[in-house]
mmCIF file of C-alpha atoms and ligand atoms in Angstrom:
data_model
loop_
_atom_site.group_PDB
_atom_site.id
_atom_site.type_symbol
_atom_site.label_atom_id
_atom_site.label_comp_id
_atom_site.label_asym_id
_atom_site.label_seq_id
_atom_site.Cartn_x
_atom_site.Cartn_y
_atom_site.Cartn_z
ATOM 1 C CA MET A 138 16.497 -15.531 42.720
ATOM 2 C CA ALA A 139 13.613 -13.164 43.380
ATOM 3 C CA ARG A 140 10.157 -13.651 44.866
ATOM 4 C CA ILE A 141 7.698 -12.741 42.099
ATOM 5 C CA GLY A 142 3.921 -12.465 42.136
ATOM 6 C CA PHE A 143 2.481 -12.849 38.718
ATOM 7 C CA VAL A 144 -1.195 -11.938 37.948
ATOM 8 C CA GLY A 145 -2.808 -12.763 34.637
ATOM 9 C CA LEU A 146 -1.725 -16.167 33.307
ATOM 10 C CA GLY A 147 -3.307 -15.935 29.837
ATOM 11 C CA LYS A 148 -1.812 -16.459 26.368
ATOM 12 C CA MET A 149 1.066 -14.103 27.105
ATOM 13 C CA GLY A 150 1.287 -14.298 30.974
ATOM 14 C CA ALA A 151 1.430 -18.066 31.198
ATOM 15 C CA PRO A 152 4.650 -18.500 29.084
ATOM 16 C CA MET A 153 6.220 -15.380 30.582
ATOM 17 C CA ALA A 154 5.685 -16.716 34.170
ATOM 18 C CA ARG A 155 7.132 -20.016 33.054
ATOM 19 C CA ASN A 156 10.264 -18.356 31.762
ATOM 20 C CA LEU A 157 10.647 -16.647 35.184
ATOM 21 C CA LEU A 158 10.339 -20.104 36.840
ATOM 22 C CA GLN A 159 12.986 -21.521 34.469
ATOM 23 C CA ALA A 160 15.336 -18.557 35.319
ATOM 24 C CA GLY A 161 15.165 -19.871 38.875
ATOM 25 C CA HIS A 162 12.769 -17.318 40.406
ATOM 26 C CA ASP A 163 10.181 -18.178 43.043
ATOM 27 C CA VAL A 164 6.980 -17.346 41.272
ATOM 28 C CA THR A 165 3.563 -17.263 42.761
ATOM 29 C CA GLY A 166 0.750 -16.816 40.262
ATOM 30 C CA PHE A 167 -2.897 -15.874 40.146
ATOM 31 C CA ASP A 168 -5.683 -15.713 37.516
ATOM 32 C CA VAL A 169 -9.438 -15.457 37.746
ATOM 33 C CA VAL A 170 -9.691 -18.547 35.379
ATOM 34 C CA PRO A 171 -9.033 -21.780 37.193
ATOM 35 C CA ALA A 172 -7.647 -23.543 34.113
ATOM 36 C CA ALA A 173 -4.949 -21.003 33.850
ATOM 37 C CA LEU A 174 -3.942 -21.795 37.456
ATOM 38 C CA SER A 175 -3.715 -25.559 36.898
ATOM 39 C CA GLY A 176 -1.527 -25.009 33.812
ATOM 40 C CA PHE A 177 0.852 -22.776 35.893
ATOM 41 C CA ALA A 178 0.943 -25.313 38.783
ATOM 42 C CA ALA A 179 1.835 -28.021 36.192
ATOM 43 C CA ALA A 180 4.722 -25.859 35.145
ATOM 44 C CA GLY A 181 6.106 -25.864 38.639
ATOM 45 C CA GLY A 182 4.546 -22.563 39.880
ATOM 46 C CA THR A 183 2.969 -21.862 43.286
ATOM 47 C CA VAL A 184 -0.668 -20.940 42.870
ATOM 48 C CA ALA A 185 -2.220 -18.249 45.042
ATOM 49 C CA ALA A 186 -5.834 -17.955 46.159
ATOM 50 C CA SER A 187 -6.108 -14.268 45.189
ATOM 51 C CA ALA A 188 -4.184 -11.488 43.544
ATOM 52 C CA ALA A 189 -3.430 -10.019 47.019
ATOM 53 C CA ALA A 190 -2.009 -13.358 48.070
ATOM 54 C CA ALA A 191 0.323 -13.559 45.028
ATOM 55 C CA ALA A 192 1.591 -10.109 45.905
ATOM 56 C CA SER A 193 2.152 -10.613 49.623
ATOM 57 C CA GLY A 194 5.868 -10.869 50.321
ATOM 58 C CA ALA A 195 6.856 -10.473 46.602
ATOM 59 C CA GLU A 196 9.804 -8.355 45.595
ATOM 60 C CA PHE A 197 8.302 -7.887 42.099
ATOM 61 C CA VAL A 198 4.699 -7.957 41.025
ATOM 62 C CA VAL A 199 4.039 -8.559 37.420
ATOM 63 C CA THR A 200 0.632 -8.039 35.845
ATOM 64 C CA MET A 201 -0.323 -9.219 32.313
ATOM 65 C CA LEU A 202 -3.978 -8.328 32.083
ATOM 66 C CA PRO A 203 -6.463 -7.470 29.172
ATOM 67 C CA ALA A 204 -6.810 -3.606 29.417
ATOM 68 C CA GLY A 205 -6.658 -0.495 31.549
ATOM 69 C CA PRO A 206 -9.771 -1.042 33.636
ATOM 70 C CA GLN A 207 -8.440 -4.461 34.837
ATOM 71 C CA VAL A 208 -5.108 -3.156 35.621
ATOM 72 C CA ARG A 209 -6.507 -0.202 37.525
ATOM 73 C CA ASP A 210 -8.795 -2.526 39.529
ATOM 74 C CA ALA A 211 -6.087 -5.157 40.181
ATOM 75 C CA VAL A 212 -3.614 -2.678 41.387
ATOM 76 C CA LEU A 213 -5.587 0.050 43.061
ATOM 77 C CA GLY A 214 -8.885 -1.558 43.948
ATOM 78 C CA PRO A 215 -9.930 -3.015 47.350
ATOM 79 C CA GLN A 216 -7.722 -6.071 47.957
ATOM 80 C CA GLY A 217 -5.436 -4.502 45.313
ATOM 81 C CA LEU A 218 -1.804 -5.417 44.540
ATOM 82 C CA ALA A 219 -0.547 -2.036 45.717
ATOM 83 C CA ALA A 220 -1.827 -2.411 49.256
ATOM 84 C CA ALA A 221 -1.043 -6.149 49.452
ATOM 85 C CA SER A 222 2.601 -5.918 48.240
ATOM 86 C CA PRO A 223 5.462 -5.046 50.585
ATOM 87 C CA ALA A 224 6.467 -1.225 50.697
ATOM 88 C CA GLY A 225 9.660 -2.000 48.759
ATOM 89 C CA ALA A 226 8.064 -4.067 45.976
ATOM 90 C CA VAL A 227 8.278 -3.046 42.371
ATOM 91 C CA LEU A 228 5.095 -3.262 40.283
ATOM 92 C CA ILE A 229 5.635 -4.088 36.641
ATOM 93 C CA ASP A 230 2.578 -3.864 34.460
ATOM 94 C CA CYS A 231 3.290 -5.661 31.071
ATOM 95 C CA SER A 232 -0.259 -5.254 29.754
ATOM 96 C CA THR A 233 -0.935 -3.035 26.766
ATOM 97 C CA ILE A 234 -3.183 -0.205 28.281
ATOM 98 C CA ASP A 235 -3.812 3.513 27.637
ATOM 99 C CA VAL A 236 -1.074 5.922 28.648
ATOM 100 C CA ALA A 237 -3.457 7.847 30.997
ATOM 101 C CA THR A 238 -4.276 4.778 33.060
ATOM 102 C CA ALA A 239 -0.569 3.743 33.173
ATOM 103 C CA ARG A 240 0.223 7.205 34.597
ATOM 104 C CA GLU A 241 -2.606 7.254 37.041
ATOM 105 C CA VAL A 242 -1.655 3.801 38.383
ATOM 106 C CA ALA A 243 2.014 4.760 38.740
ATOM 107 C CA ALA A 244 1.118 7.904 40.548
ATOM 108 C CA GLN A 245 -1.385 6.326 42.931
ATOM 109 C CA CYS A 246 -0.018 2.885 43.809
ATOM 110 C CA GLY A 247 2.486 4.118 46.301
ATOM 111 C CA ARG A 248 5.099 1.618 45.200
ATOM 112 C CA ALA A 249 7.893 1.764 42.645
ATOM 113 C CA ALA A 250 6.166 1.043 39.351
ATOM 114 C CA LEU A 251 7.010 0.450 35.623
ATOM 115 C CA ASP A 252 4.770 0.248 32.536
ATOM 116 C CA ALA A 253 6.523 -2.360 30.356
ATOM 117 C CA PRO A 254 4.265 -3.497 27.454
ATOM 118 C CA VAL A 255 5.741 -5.915 25.084
ATOM 119 C CA SER A 256 5.870 -6.767 21.427
ATOM 120 C CA GLY A 257 6.748 -10.218 19.971
ATOM 121 C CA GLY A 258 3.459 -12.067 20.561
ATOM 122 C CA THR A 259 2.955 -15.467 22.015
ATOM 123 C CA MET A 260 5.815 -16.848 20.117
ATOM 124 C CA GLY A 261 8.085 -14.278 21.648
ATOM 125 C CA ALA A 262 6.609 -14.943 25.088
ATOM 126 C CA GLU A 263 7.318 -18.647 24.726
ATOM 127 C CA ALA A 264 10.831 -18.090 23.451
ATOM 128 C CA ALA A 265 11.688 -15.325 25.941
ATOM 129 C CA THR A 266 12.500 -12.990 23.039
ATOM 130 C CA LEU A 267 9.960 -10.224 23.734
ATOM 131 C CA THR A 268 10.754 -6.613 23.265
ATOM 132 C CA PHE A 269 9.993 -4.617 26.464
ATOM 133 C CA MET A 270 9.158 -0.919 26.128
ATOM 134 C CA VAL A 271 9.609 0.465 29.665
ATOM 135 C CA GLY A 272 8.366 3.596 31.323
ATOM 136 C CA GLY A 273 9.337 4.599 34.929
ATOM 137 C CA PRO A 274 12.201 5.908 36.951
ATOM 138 C CA GLU A 275 15.686 4.873 35.716
ATOM 139 C CA GLU A 276 16.636 3.244 39.103
ATOM 140 C CA VAL A 277 13.497 1.191 39.142
ATOM 141 C CA TYR A 278 14.183 0.078 35.584
ATOM 142 C CA ALA A 279 17.678 -1.046 36.645
ATOM 143 C CA ARG A 280 16.217 -3.057 39.542
ATOM 144 C CA ALA A 281 13.695 -4.730 37.304
ATOM 145 C CA HIS A 282 16.205 -5.481 34.451
ATOM 146 C CA PRO A 283 17.148 -9.029 35.483
ATOM 147 C CA ILE A 284 13.350 -9.903 35.749
ATOM 148 C CA LEU A 285 12.508 -8.365 32.322
ATOM 149 C CA SER A 286 15.613 -10.040 30.851
ATOM 150 C CA ALA A 287 14.363 -13.529 31.842
ATOM 151 C CA MET A 288 11.253 -12.908 29.625
ATOM 152 C CA GLY A 289 12.664 -10.868 26.745
ATOM 153 C CA ARG A 290 15.653 -10.158 24.557
ATOM 154 C CA THR A 291 15.345 -6.461 23.847
ATOM 155 C CA LEU A 292 14.772 -3.960 26.549
ATOM 156 C CA VAL A 293 14.303 -0.273 25.902
ATOM 157 C CA HIS A 294 13.979 2.317 28.748
ATOM 158 C CA CYS A 295 11.721 4.916 27.028
ATOM 159 C CA GLY A 296 11.314 7.530 29.798
ATOM 160 C CA GLY A 297 9.133 8.230 32.808
ATOM 161 C CA ALA A 298 5.748 6.714 33.653
ATOM 162 C CA GLY A 299 3.580 5.895 30.704
ATOM 163 C CA ALA A 300 6.494 6.155 28.185
ATOM 164 C CA GLY A 301 6.400 2.425 27.546
ATOM 165 C CA GLN A 302 2.752 2.554 26.664
ATOM 166 C CA ALA A 303 3.355 5.670 24.498
ATOM 167 C CA ALA A 304 6.107 3.834 22.553
ATOM 168 C CA LYS A 305 3.799 0.785 22.093
ATOM 169 C CA ALA A 306 0.940 2.942 20.782
ATOM 170 C CA CYS A 307 3.243 4.884 18.336
ATOM 171 C CA ASN A 308 4.850 1.669 17.095
ATOM 172 C CA ASN A 309 1.656 -0.201 16.350
ATOM 173 C CA MET A 310 0.139 2.835 14.667
ATOM 174 C CA MET A 311 3.094 2.750 12.276
ATOM 175 C CA LEU A 312 2.801 -0.989 11.922
ATOM 176 C CA ALA A 313 -0.939 -0.825 10.950
ATOM 177 C CA ALA A 314 -0.463 1.863 8.410
ATOM 178 C CA ASN A 315 2.536 0.040 6.917
ATOM 179 C CA MET A 316 0.466 -3.149 6.713
ATOM 180 C CA ILE A 317 -2.532 -1.394 4.996
ATOM 181 C CA ILE A 318 -0.367 0.251 2.465
ATOM 182 C CA THR A 319 1.571 -2.933 1.730
ATOM 183 C CA ALA A 320 -1.730 -4.843 1.275
ATOM 184 C CA GLU A 321 -3.072 -2.033 -0.962
ATOM 185 C CA ALA A 322 0.030 -2.173 -3.155
ATOM 186 C CA MET A 323 -0.281 -5.984 -3.448
ATOM 187 C CA VAL A 324 -3.876 -5.585 -4.600
ATOM 188 C CA LEU A 325 -2.921 -2.856 -7.052
ATOM 189 C CA ALA A 326 -0.176 -5.119 -8.379
ATOM 190 C CA GLU A 327 -2.777 -7.892 -9.046
ATOM 191 C CA LYS A 328 -4.920 -5.509 -10.965
ATOM 192 C CA LEU A 329 -1.980 -4.284 -13.050
ATOM 193 C CA GLY A 330 -0.951 -7.832 -13.873
ATOM 194 C CA LEU A 331 2.187 -7.735 -11.729
ATOM 195 C CA THR A 332 2.932 -10.869 -9.574
ATOM 196 C CA HIS A 333 3.196 -10.565 -5.837
ATOM 197 C CA GLN A 334 6.649 -12.111 -6.061
ATOM 198 C CA ALA A 335 7.737 -9.403 -8.603
ATOM 199 C CA LEU A 336 6.577 -6.661 -6.389
ATOM 200 C CA PHE A 337 8.166 -8.275 -3.337
ATOM 201 C CA GLU A 338 11.422 -8.653 -5.062
ATOM 202 C CA VAL A 339 11.588 -5.021 -5.961
ATOM 203 C CA ALA A 340 10.039 -3.427 -2.826
ATOM 204 C CA SER A 341 11.863 -5.570 -0.318
ATOM 205 C CA ARG A 342 15.098 -4.158 -1.706
ATOM 206 C CA SER A 343 13.831 -0.711 -2.339
ATOM 207 C CA SER A 344 12.359 2.246 -0.509
ATOM 208 C CA GLY A 345 8.906 0.539 -0.125
ATOM 209 C CA GLN A 346 10.528 -2.002 2.247
ATOM 210 C CA SER A 347 8.993 -2.493 5.804
ATOM 211 C CA TRP A 348 8.646 -5.255 8.338
ATOM 212 C CA ALA A 349 5.012 -5.584 7.269
ATOM 213 C CA LEU A 350 6.320 -6.616 3.839
ATOM 214 C CA THR A 351 9.442 -8.636 4.703
ATOM 215 C CA SER A 352 8.218 -10.453 7.823
ATOM 216 C CA TYR A 353 4.434 -10.453 7.618
ATOM 217 C CA CYS A 354 3.775 -10.260 3.899
ATOM 218 C CA PRO A 355 -0.050 -10.083 3.522
ATOM 219 C CA VAL A 356 -0.130 -12.503 0.450
ATOM 220 C CA PRO A 357 0.970 -16.189 0.436
ATOM 221 C CA GLY A 358 4.273 -16.994 -1.243
ATOM 222 C CA PRO A 359 7.059 -14.445 -0.885
ATOM 223 C CA VAL A 360 7.557 -14.915 2.926
ATOM 224 C CA PRO A 361 6.822 -18.551 3.700
ATOM 225 C CA ALA A 362 6.642 -17.941 7.519
ATOM 226 C CA SER A 363 3.922 -15.145 7.133
ATOM 227 C CA PRO A 364 0.379 -15.752 8.415
ATOM 228 C CA ALA A 365 -0.953 -15.526 4.872
ATOM 229 C CA ASN A 366 0.496 -18.873 4.117
ATOM 230 C CA ARG A 367 -1.622 -20.479 6.884
ATOM 231 C CA GLY A 368 -5.074 -18.958 6.306
ATOM 232 C CA TYR A 369 -4.153 -15.858 8.312
ATOM 233 C CA ALA A 370 -4.044 -17.708 11.641
ATOM 234 C CA PRO A 371 -2.478 -15.249 14.054
ATOM 235 C CA GLY A 372 0.273 -14.111 14.633
ATOM 236 C CA PHE A 373 -1.012 -10.868 15.925
ATOM 237 C CA SER A 374 -4.771 -10.700 15.768
ATOM 238 C CA THR A 375 -7.030 -8.169 14.232
ATOM 239 C CA ALA A 376 -8.757 -7.743 17.550
ATOM 240 C CA LEU A 377 -5.542 -6.864 19.300
ATOM 241 C CA MET A 378 -4.484 -4.522 16.501
ATOM 242 C CA ALA A 379 -7.923 -2.730 16.680
ATOM 243 C CA LYS A 380 -7.480 -2.405 20.320
ATOM 244 C CA ASP A 381 -4.026 -0.818 20.160
ATOM 245 C CA LEU A 382 -5.097 1.532 17.430
ATOM 246 C CA GLY A 383 -7.869 2.771 19.800
ATOM 247 C CA LEU A 384 -5.252 3.311 22.432
ATOM 248 C CA ALA A 385 -3.146 5.299 19.896
ATOM 249 C CA GLN A 386 -6.043 7.548 19.021
ATOM 250 C CA ALA A 387 -6.938 8.021 22.708
ATOM 251 C CA ALA A 388 -3.327 9.091 23.264
ATOM 252 C CA ALA A 389 -3.425 11.458 20.178
ATOM 253 C CA ALA A 390 -6.714 12.989 21.478
ATOM 254 C CA SER A 391 -5.346 13.518 24.914
ATOM 255 C CA VAL A 392 -2.683 15.925 23.470
ATOM 256 C CA GLY A 393 -4.960 17.400 20.791
ATOM 257 C CA LEU A 394 -3.060 15.948 17.951
ATOM 258 C CA ALA A 395 -4.636 14.766 14.706
ATOM 259 C CA THR A 396 -3.003 11.606 13.191
ATOM 260 C CA PRO A 397 -4.918 11.247 9.957
ATOM 261 C CA LEU A 398 -3.335 7.874 8.795
ATOM 262 C CA GLY A 399 -3.503 6.498 12.314
ATOM 263 C CA ALA A 400 -7.223 7.480 12.446
ATOM 264 C CA LEU A 401 -7.932 5.949 9.107
ATOM 265 C CA ALA A 402 -6.034 2.737 10.005
ATOM 266 C CA GLN A 403 -8.194 2.545 13.166
ATOM 267 C CA SER A 404 -11.456 2.805 11.258
ATOM 268 C CA LEU A 405 -10.440 0.123 8.743
ATOM 269 C CA TYR A 406 -9.375 -2.346 11.417
ATOM 270 C CA ALA A 407 -12.563 -1.468 13.493
ATOM 271 C CA ARG A 408 -14.709 -2.216 10.371
ATOM 272 C CA PHE A 409 -12.811 -5.426 9.759
ATOM 273 C CA LEU A 410 -13.317 -6.355 13.350
ATOM 274 C CA GLU A 411 -17.072 -5.618 13.296
ATOM 275 C CA GLU A 412 -17.325 -7.825 10.190
ATOM 276 C CA GLY A 413 -16.318 -10.805 12.482
ATOM 277 C CA HIS A 414 -12.606 -11.119 11.522
ATOM 278 C CA GLY A 415 -11.076 -10.349 14.931
ATOM 279 C CA GLY A 416 -9.536 -13.797 15.223
ATOM 280 C CA LEU A 417 -7.610 -13.465 11.921
ATOM 281 C CA ASP A 418 -4.078 -12.165 11.748
ATOM 282 C CA PHE A 419 -3.955 -8.342 11.189
ATOM 283 C CA SER A 420 -2.423 -8.952 7.754
ATOM 284 C CA ALA A 421 -5.825 -10.350 6.669
ATOM 285 C CA ILE A 422 -6.904 -6.672 6.268
ATOM 286 C CA ILE A 423 -5.981 -7.318 2.600
ATOM 287 C CA GLN A 424 -9.329 -9.139 2.310
ATOM 288 C CA LEU A 425 -11.239 -5.862 3.314
ATOM 289 C CA LEU A 426 -9.156 -3.892 0.723
ATOM 290 C CA ARG A 427 -9.876 -6.347 -2.011
ATOM 291 C CA GLY A 428 -13.541 -5.948 -1.196
ATOM 292 C CA GLY A 429 -13.142 -2.326 -2.180
ATOM 293 C CA ALA A 430 -13.331 -0.742 1.300
ATOM 294 C CA SER A 431 -13.682 2.996 0.885
ATOM 295 C CA ALA A 432 -12.405 5.562 3.249
ATOM 296 C CA PRO A 433 -14.832 6.149 6.018
ATOM 297 C CA GLY A 434 -16.759 9.445 5.636
HETATM 298 P P1 LIG B 241 -5.509 -13.082 27.607
HETATM 299 O O1 LIG B 241 -6.917 -12.733 27.562
HETATM 300 O O2 LIG B 241 -5.113 -14.441 27.006
HETATM 301 O O3 LIG B 241 -4.917 -13.139 29.146
HETATM 302 C C1 LIG B 241 -5.250 -12.232 30.087
HETATM 303 C C2 LIG B 241 -5.517 -13.062 31.393
HETATM 304 O O4 LIG B 241 -5.863 -12.109 32.527
HETATM 305 C C3 LIG B 241 -6.662 -14.066 31.266
HETATM 306 O O5 LIG B 241 -6.119 -15.365 31.743
HETATM 307 C C4 LIG B 241 -7.719 -13.517 32.272
HETATM 308 O O6 LIG B 241 -8.415 -14.681 32.995
HETATM 309 C C5 LIG B 241 -6.775 -12.781 33.299
HETATM 310 N N1 LIG B 241 -7.450 -11.773 34.110
HETATM 311 C C6 LIG B 241 -8.370 -10.836 33.739
HETATM 312 N N2 LIG B 241 -8.714 -10.113 34.711
HETATM 313 C C7 LIG B 241 -8.039 -10.582 35.754
HETATM 314 C C8 LIG B 241 -7.981 -10.172 37.129
HETATM 315 N N3 LIG B 241 -8.656 -9.114 37.621
HETATM 316 N N4 LIG B 241 -7.171 -10.887 38.005
HETATM 317 C C9 LIG B 241 -6.378 -11.899 37.512
HETATM 318 N N5 LIG B 241 -6.411 -12.345 36.189
HETATM 319 C C10 LIG B 241 -7.292 -11.705 35.438
HETATM 320 O O7 LIG B 241 -4.684 -11.992 26.841
HETATM 321 P P2 LIG B 241 -3.159 -12.079 26.354
HETATM 322 O O8 LIG B 241 -3.179 -12.303 24.903
HETATM 323 O O9 LIG B 241 -2.254 -12.748 27.278
HETATM 324 O O10 LIG B 241 -2.805 -10.412 26.477
HETATM 325 C C11 LIG B 241 -2.427 -9.777 27.742
HETATM 326 C C12 LIG B 241 -1.995 -8.422 27.440
HETATM 327 O O11 LIG B 241 -0.881 -8.394 26.581
HETATM 328 C C13 LIG B 241 -3.099 -7.545 26.756
HETATM 329 O O12 LIG B 241 -3.029 -6.253 27.186
HETATM 330 C C14 LIG B 241 -2.681 -7.596 25.237
HETATM 331 O O13 LIG B 241 -3.061 -6.387 24.594
HETATM 332 C C15 LIG B 241 -1.129 -7.721 25.409
HETATM 333 N N6 LIG B 241 -0.415 -8.224 24.259
HETATM 334 C C16 LIG B 241 -0.895 -9.443 23.736
HETATM 335 C C17 LIG B 241 -0.190 -9.901 22.667
HETATM 336 C C18 LIG B 241 -0.582 -11.271 21.953
HETATM 337 O O14 LIG B 241 -0.074 -11.629 20.976
HETATM 338 N N7 LIG B 241 -1.477 -12.077 22.518
HETATM 339 C C19 LIG B 241 1.002 -9.283 22.226
HETATM 340 C C20 LIG B 241 1.458 -8.103 22.735
HETATM 341 C C21 LIG B 241 0.703 -7.582 23.836
#
């Protein structure tokens, strides 16, 4: 059993912290939103009055916050987690943030640190089946392994500081492009008089196959569990996909690399977000494509 401080008890953090409690760990949580704290207390967690108090005495400090600025402030800021935690503590940031901030925080926090973003969404967080992509020293990863295992099923050590965030950015850039081309093909099939089911039967067993097609098929019917069958309720929201594509483009720009499909995917999701669809699952991008979205100039 480990003493764990957990900061950020939102849609992902709350079930992750509950799974740590269920695994028998002593978890002290903090969130700026009082309702998040009462939910955590009801689940048997100990509530702290501040982030620093949650980190005090902790062997591991897990953060699950919205984005890079919140993580930098929470860890490095005045009253931050780095200074408040014991010298031997391990800081594990599970938020999805930019690679540069992840590296900056790891370099400046003065503690053993890992970036460990996740995929699997709120369902994976509830079921403790998340995939963790981890950046940081091998020996720190080994120490954190039992903690991460209590919240996830697949753990991949990707390399040094920032490597977890880099893997997440690359993966989600691939996912977005796969979803867009799958949706485009479904719309083209409609125009050509081909049923969605017929295209699915062929492509799911052929070289057009992808996770976007076989798990998150953007039209209702072929994959009953996909968000298209429930009005595109997420799932993985357009707002989060647009955020992750922005992080991928920032990462590409930081090394002077052009990623033409990644850039186009980002602009299409940004437009869909601006049109007010951030709360829909990212597979709803098919609606934009049906509307005849042209490539941005
Ligand atoms: P969320 O907004 O539900 O939760 C974030 C929580 O952090 C909120 O409860 C907020 O009050 C709290 N918070 C913000 N600033 C704080 C601070 N300074 N101190 C303490 N608490 C603070 O977001 P979420 O959906 O749980 O996502 C968290 C992270 O996980 C994001 O980086 C997101 O991109 C990533 N992620 C989310 C999903 C998903 O499906 N929701 C999937 C994979 C990754």
